[in-house]
Amino acid sequence: MRISGGEARGINLLVPKGDAVRPATDGMRQSVFSSLAARLPGARFLDLFAGSGAYGLEALSRGAAGGIFVEQNAKAVACVRHNLAAVCRSLGRGLDGLEIRQADALKVSLPPDERSPDLVFVDPPYHLIPEIAPRLFARLGELLAGHAEALVVFELPGGTELAPVGWTCVKELGRGARQPTVRIFRQGNP
């Protein structure tokens, strides 16, 4: 697995061994970031259930200013650290404006002086989605309050029902019921 576009294109990403992480495919990330291209320069992101950090790192490679990676699994956090260092070296930048937190994505908070993220990437273990989605979207509603243009990019299995109250799906990317799908949500009604 590697960064698929931007200035760090081609950088290989370390993925934790075992089944604790299911990384987003290169093709899915390319589709997502083609859709988000105009929003990336200077954007701040929040990468929840970060795994290898692929979504946030891809955003960074394509012009995002910085963000926060949130992952609970210690082995995955170590991979994010390694991958972030490799991408930053490739970009010729330091770690300013970037943070890795080993924490529960459902309890994430922002520092008082931190602006709300422009993009939130959510790629949870698929089997947890029915249980966590309502609480997660409620928490994101609080974190993104006052930032009407913020988008939530949520990866889930194709065919999964997900219609969070108070959110509108503005785009869906994917190839069928058995393939990963990404839905992009914005707060508010259509």
mmCIF file of N, CA and C in Angstrom, residues 86-161:
data_model
loop_
_atom_site.group_PDB
_atom_site.id
_atom_site.type_symbol
_atom_site.label_atom_id
_atom_site.label_comp_id
_atom_site.label_asym_id
_atom_site.label_seq_id
_atom_site.Cartn_x
_atom_site.Cartn_y
_atom_site.Cartn_z
ATOM 1 N N ALA A 86 7.785 9.209 7.271
ATOM 2 C CA ALA A 86 8.189 8.989 5.874
ATOM 3 C C ALA A 86 7.548 10.013 4.942
ATOM 4 N N VAL A 87 6.264 10.284 5.123
ATOM 5 C CA VAL A 87 5.568 11.247 4.268
ATOM 6 C C VAL A 87 6.118 12.655 4.508
ATOM 7 N N CYS A 88 6.341 13.027 5.756
ATOM 8 C CA CYS A 88 6.887 14.362 6.053
ATOM 9 C C CYS A 88 8.283 14.531 5.466
ATOM 10 N N ARG A 89 9.119 13.485 5.532
ATOM 11 C CA ARG A 89 10.445 13.553 4.894
ATOM 12 C C ARG A 89 10.303 13.805 3.405
ATOM 13 N N SER A 90 9.389 13.069 2.776
ATOM 14 C CA SER A 90 9.172 13.223 1.336
ATOM 15 C C SER A 90 8.686 14.629 0.989
ATOM 16 N N LEU A 91 7.866 15.204 1.863
ATOM 17 C CA LEU A 91 7.328 16.549 1.634
ATOM 18 C C LEU A 91 8.312 17.647 2.046
ATOM 19 N N GLY A 92 9.374 17.261 2.732
ATOM 20 C CA GLY A 92 10.342 18.246 3.212
ATOM 21 C C GLY A 92 9.761 19.160 4.275
ATOM 22 N N ARG A 93 8.939 18.599 5.140
ATOM 23 C CA ARG A 93 8.304 19.387 6.195
ATOM 24 C C ARG A 93 8.451 18.700 7.538
ATOM 25 N N GLY A 94 8.279 19.466 8.579
ATOM 26 C CA GLY A 94 8.318 18.924 9.931
ATOM 27 C C GLY A 94 6.945 18.424 10.349
ATOM 28 N N LEU A 95 6.832 18.126 11.618
ATOM 29 C CA LEU A 95 5.586 17.589 12.171
ATOM 30 C C LEU A 95 4.677 18.674 12.737
ATOM 31 N N ASP A 96 5.001 19.955 12.497
ATOM 32 C CA ASP A 96 4.158 21.040 13.008
ATOM 33 C C ASP A 96 2.738 20.886 12.478
ATOM 34 N N GLY A 97 1.782 21.065 13.363
ATOM 35 C CA GLY A 97 0.377 20.996 12.972
ATOM 36 C C GLY A 97 -0.144 19.581 12.802
ATOM 37 N N LEU A 98 0.667 18.591 13.192
ATOM 38 C CA LEU A 98 0.269 17.189 13.079
ATOM 39 C C LEU A 98 0.347 16.529 14.451
ATOM 40 N N GLU A 99 -0.609 15.672 14.728
ATOM 41 C CA GLU A 99 -0.644 15.006 16.030
ATOM 42 C C GLU A 99 -1.170 13.594 15.857
ATOM 43 N N ILE A 100 -0.613 12.670 16.632
ATOM 44 C CA ILE A 100 -1.100 11.289 16.675
ATOM 45 C C ILE A 100 -1.572 11.040 18.099
ATOM 46 N N ARG A 101 -2.805 10.565 18.233
ATOM 47 C CA ARG A 101 -3.348 10.255 19.566
ATOM 48 C C ARG A 101 -3.752 8.796 19.635
ATOM 49 N N GLN A 102 -3.269 8.117 20.666
ATOM 50 C CA GLN A 102 -3.750 6.771 20.927
ATOM 51 C C GLN A 102 -4.957 6.939 21.838
ATOM 52 N N ALA A 103 -6.141 6.861 21.232
ATOM 53 C CA ALA A 103 -7.364 7.170 21.974
ATOM 54 C C ALA A 103 -8.573 6.538 21.288
ATOM 55 N N ASP A 104 -9.675 6.565 21.994
ATOM 56 C CA ASP A 104 -10.959 6.102 21.488
ATOM 57 C C ASP A 104 -11.546 7.184 20.587
ATOM 58 N N ALA A 105 -11.820 6.849 19.347
ATOM 59 C CA ALA A 105 -12.342 7.822 18.379
ATOM 60 C C ALA A 105 -13.683 8.412 18.809
ATOM 61 N N LEU A 106 -14.439 7.682 19.613
ATOM 62 C CA LEU A 106 -15.749 8.182 20.049
ATOM 63 C C LEU A 106 -15.638 9.249 21.133
ATOM 64 N N LYS A 107 -14.443 9.386 21.711
ATOM 65 C CA LYS A 107 -14.261 10.345 22.802
ATOM 66 C C LYS A 107 -13.303 11.468 22.428
ATOM 67 N N VAL A 108 -13.020 11.601 21.157
ATOM 68 C CA VAL A 108 -12.037 12.589 20.715
ATOM 69 C C VAL A 108 -12.503 14.012 21.034
ATOM 70 N N SER A 109 -11.535 14.844 21.365
ATOM 71 C CA SER A 109 -11.826 16.259 21.589
ATOM 72 C C SER A 109 -10.735 17.067 20.900
ATOM 73 N N LEU A 110 -10.997 18.332 20.719
ATOM 74 C CA LEU A 110 -10.017 19.226 20.110
ATOM 75 C C LEU A 110 -9.501 20.176 21.172
ATOM 76 N N PRO A 111 -8.223 20.565 21.070
ATOM 77 C CA PRO A 111 -7.728 21.575 22.006
ATOM 78 C C PRO A 111 -8.560 22.849 21.874
ATOM 79 N N PRO A 112 -8.710 23.618 22.953
ATOM 80 C CA PRO A 112 -9.557 24.816 22.920
ATOM 81 C C PRO A 112 -9.167 25.811 21.820
ATOM 82 N N ASP A 113 -7.890 25.884 21.482
ATOM 83 C CA ASP A 113 -7.449 26.847 20.469
ATOM 84 C C ASP A 113 -7.423 26.258 19.062
ATOM 85 N N GLU A 114 -7.813 25.000 18.921
ATOM 86 C CA GLU A 114 -7.789 24.321 17.618
ATOM 87 C C GLU A 114 -9.070 24.630 16.847
ATOM 88 N N ARG A 115 -8.916 24.995 15.577
ATOM 89 C CA ARG A 115 -10.108 25.200 14.753
ATOM 90 C C ARG A 115 -10.702 23.854 14.381
ATOM 91 N N SER A 116 -11.980 23.844 14.088
ATOM 92 C CA SER A 116 -12.642 22.607 13.681
ATOM 93 C C SER A 116 -12.017 22.096 12.397
ATOM 94 N N PRO A 117 -11.932 20.775 12.234
ATOM 95 C CA PRO A 117 -11.367 20.254 10.988
ATOM 96 C C PRO A 117 -12.287 20.534 9.809
ATOM 97 N N ASP A 118 -11.679 20.643 8.647
ATOM 98 C CA ASP A 118 -12.428 20.822 7.402
ATOM 99 C C ASP A 118 -12.911 19.480 6.869
ATOM 100 N N LEU A 119 -12.117 18.435 7.147
ATOM 101 C CA LEU A 119 -12.414 17.080 6.680
ATOM 102 C C LEU A 119 -12.233 16.103 7.832
ATOM 103 N N VAL A 120 -13.174 15.184 7.962
ATOM 104 C CA VAL A 120 -13.055 14.116 8.950
ATOM 105 C C VAL A 120 -13.129 12.799 8.191
ATOM 106 N N PHE A 121 -12.080 11.994 8.331
ATOM 107 C CA PHE A 121 -12.049 10.672 7.703
ATOM 108 C C PHE A 121 -12.415 9.649 8.762
ATOM 109 N N VAL A 122 -13.373 8.775 8.448
ATOM 110 C CA VAL A 122 -13.843 7.764 9.389
ATOM 111 C C VAL A 122 -13.802 6.416 8.674
ATOM 112 N N ASP A 123 -12.956 5.519 9.169
ATOM 113 C CA ASP A 123 -12.818 4.190 8.561
ATOM 114 C C ASP A 123 -12.771 3.144 9.674
ATOM 115 N N PRO A 124 -13.919 2.941 10.351
ATOM 116 C CA PRO A 124 -13.945 2.034 11.513
ATOM 117 C C PRO A 124 -13.985 0.570 11.086
ATOM 118 N N PRO A 125 -13.715 -0.333 12.029
ATOM 119 C CA PRO A 125 -13.976 -1.746 11.738
ATOM 120 C C PRO A 125 -15.446 -1.872 11.316
ATOM 121 N N TYR A 126 -15.660 -2.505 10.195
ATOM 122 C CA TYR A 126 -17.018 -2.557 9.628
ATOM 123 C C TYR A 126 -18.055 -3.112 10.595
ATOM 124 N N HIS A 127 -17.689 -4.135 11.365
ATOM 125 C CA HIS A 127 -18.673 -4.766 12.249
ATOM 126 C C HIS A 127 -19.139 -3.836 13.372
ATOM 127 N N LEU A 128 -18.384 -2.764 13.649
ATOM 128 C CA LEU A 128 -18.772 -1.831 14.707
ATOM 129 C C LEU A 128 -19.717 -0.724 14.234
ATOM 130 N N ILE A 129 -19.850 -0.545 12.936
ATOM 131 C CA ILE A 129 -20.599 0.601 12.403
ATOM 132 C C ILE A 129 -22.016 0.711 12.956
ATOM 133 N N PRO A 130 -22.825 -0.364 12.949
ATOM 134 C CA PRO A 130 -24.198 -0.202 13.476
ATOM 135 C C PRO A 130 -24.227 0.280 14.923
ATOM 136 N N GLU A 131 -23.276 -0.167 15.721
ATOM 137 C CA GLU A 131 -23.246 0.188 17.136
ATOM 138 C C GLU A 131 -22.747 1.616 17.368
ATOM 139 N N ILE A 132 -21.721 2.027 16.643
ATOM 140 C CA ILE A 132 -21.065 3.305 16.946
ATOM 141 C C ILE A 132 -21.543 4.497 16.133
ATOM 142 N N ALA A 133 -22.133 4.257 14.974
ATOM 143 C CA ALA A 133 -22.468 5.374 14.073
ATOM 144 C C ALA A 133 -23.313 6.464 14.737
ATOM 145 N N PRO A 134 -24.392 6.149 15.458
ATOM 146 C CA PRO A 134 -25.187 7.224 16.054
ATOM 147 C C PRO A 134 -24.380 8.080 17.040
ATOM 148 N N ARG A 135 -23.594 7.425 17.907
ATOM 149 C CA ARG A 135 -22.779 8.176 18.873
ATOM 150 C C ARG A 135 -21.674 8.967 18.183
ATOM 151 N N LEU A 136 -21.088 8.372 17.152
ATOM 152 C CA LEU A 136 -20.005 9.041 16.435
ATOM 153 C C LEU A 136 -20.512 10.301 15.727
ATOM 154 N N PHE A 137 -21.637 10.204 15.040
ATOM 155 C CA PHE A 137 -22.168 11.384 14.350
ATOM 156 C C PHE A 137 -22.631 12.456 15.338
ATOM 157 N N ALA A 138 -23.135 12.041 16.487
ATOM 158 C CA ALA A 138 -23.499 13.029 17.519
ATOM 159 C C ALA A 138 -22.249 13.773 17.984
ATOM 160 N N ARG A 139 -21.173 13.031 18.207
ATOM 161 C CA ARG A 139 -19.911 13.662 18.635
ATOM 162 C C ARG A 139 -19.361 14.571 17.546
ATOM 163 N N LEU A 140 -19.419 14.123 16.296
ATOM 164 C CA LEU A 140 -18.933 14.954 15.192
ATOM 165 C C LEU A 140 -19.776 16.221 15.044
ATOM 166 N N GLY A 141 -21.068 16.110 15.324
ATOM 167 C CA GLY A 141 -21.919 17.296 15.293
ATOM 168 C C GLY A 141 -21.434 18.357 16.262
ATOM 169 N N GLU A 142 -20.982 17.912 17.441
ATOM 170 C CA GLU A 142 -20.440 18.849 18.434
ATOM 171 C C GLU A 142 -19.103 19.427 17.975
ATOM 172 N N LEU A 143 -18.224 18.574 17.483
ATOM 173 C CA LEU A 143 -16.884 19.019 17.067
ATOM 174 C C LEU A 143 -16.926 19.973 15.872
ATOM 175 N N LEU A 144 -17.896 19.765 14.988
ATOM 176 C CA LEU A 144 -17.970 20.556 13.755
ATOM 177 C C LEU A 144 -18.994 21.682 13.832
ATOM 178 N N ALA A 145 -19.579 21.906 15.006
ATOM 179 C CA ALA A 145 -20.574 22.976 15.160
ATOM 180 C C ALA A 145 -19.977 24.301 14.690
ATOM 181 N N GLY A 146 -20.728 25.014 13.902
ATOM 182 C CA GLY A 146 -20.267 26.299 13.403
ATOM 183 C C GLY A 146 -19.386 26.207 12.171
ATOM 184 N N HIS A 147 -19.123 24.998 11.687
ATOM 185 C CA HIS A 147 -18.309 24.832 10.479
ATOM 186 C C HIS A 147 -19.168 24.117 9.438
ATOM 187 N N ALA A 148 -20.067 24.846 8.834
ATOM 188 C CA ALA A 148 -21.077 24.277 7.939
ATOM 189 C C ALA A 148 -20.499 23.590 6.715
ATOM 190 N N GLU A 149 -19.297 23.964 6.303
ATOM 191 C CA GLU A 149 -18.700 23.387 5.089
ATOM 192 C C GLU A 149 -17.888 22.127 5.359
ATOM 193 N N ALA A 150 -17.713 21.746 6.620
ATOM 194 C CA ALA A 150 -16.922 20.555 6.944
ATOM 195 C C ALA A 150 -17.593 19.306 6.375
ATOM 196 N N LEU A 151 -16.777 18.367 5.938
ATOM 197 C CA LEU A 151 -17.280 17.114 5.380
ATOM 198 C C LEU A 151 -16.777 15.933 6.195
ATOM 199 N N VAL A 152 -17.626 14.915 6.318
ATOM 200 C CA VAL A 152 -17.256 13.653 6.952
ATOM 201 C C VAL A 152 -17.198 12.605 5.845
ATOM 202 N N VAL A 153 -16.031 11.997 5.690
ATOM 203 C CA VAL A 153 -15.779 10.977 4.666
ATOM 204 C C VAL A 153 -15.780 9.634 5.389
ATOM 205 N N PHE A 154 -16.823 8.843 5.167
ATOM 206 C CA PHE A 154 -17.062 7.630 5.962
ATOM 207 C C PHE A 154 -16.975 6.403 5.059
ATOM 208 N N GLU A 155 -16.010 5.503 5.352
ATOM 209 C CA GLU A 155 -15.902 4.256 4.590
ATOM 210 C C GLU A 155 -16.682 3.162 5.293
ATOM 211 N N LEU A 156 -17.441 2.389 4.496
ATOM 212 C CA LEU A 156 -18.274 1.319 5.035
ATOM 213 C C LEU A 156 -18.489 0.278 3.949
ATOM 214 N N PRO A 157 -18.994 -0.902 4.300
ATOM 215 C CA PRO A 157 -19.260 -1.904 3.272
ATOM 216 C C PRO A 157 -20.425 -1.460 2.389
ATOM 217 N N GLY A 158 -20.310 -1.734 1.104
ATOM 218 C CA GLY A 158 -21.399 -1.408 0.177
ATOM 219 C C GLY A 158 -22.692 -2.063 0.624
ATOM 220 N N GLY A 159 -23.790 -1.373 0.435
ATOM 221 C CA GLY A 159 -25.093 -1.898 0.813
ATOM 222 C C GLY A 159 -25.479 -1.643 2.261
ATOM 223 N N THR A 160 -24.569 -1.075 3.051
ATOM 224 C CA THR A 160 -24.865 -0.781 4.453
ATOM 225 C C THR A 160 -25.733 0.461 4.540
ATOM 226 N N GLU A 161 -26.795 0.382 5.324
ATOM 227 C CA GLU A 161 -27.650 1.541 5.540
ATOM 228 C C GLU A 161 -26.980 2.471 6.546
#
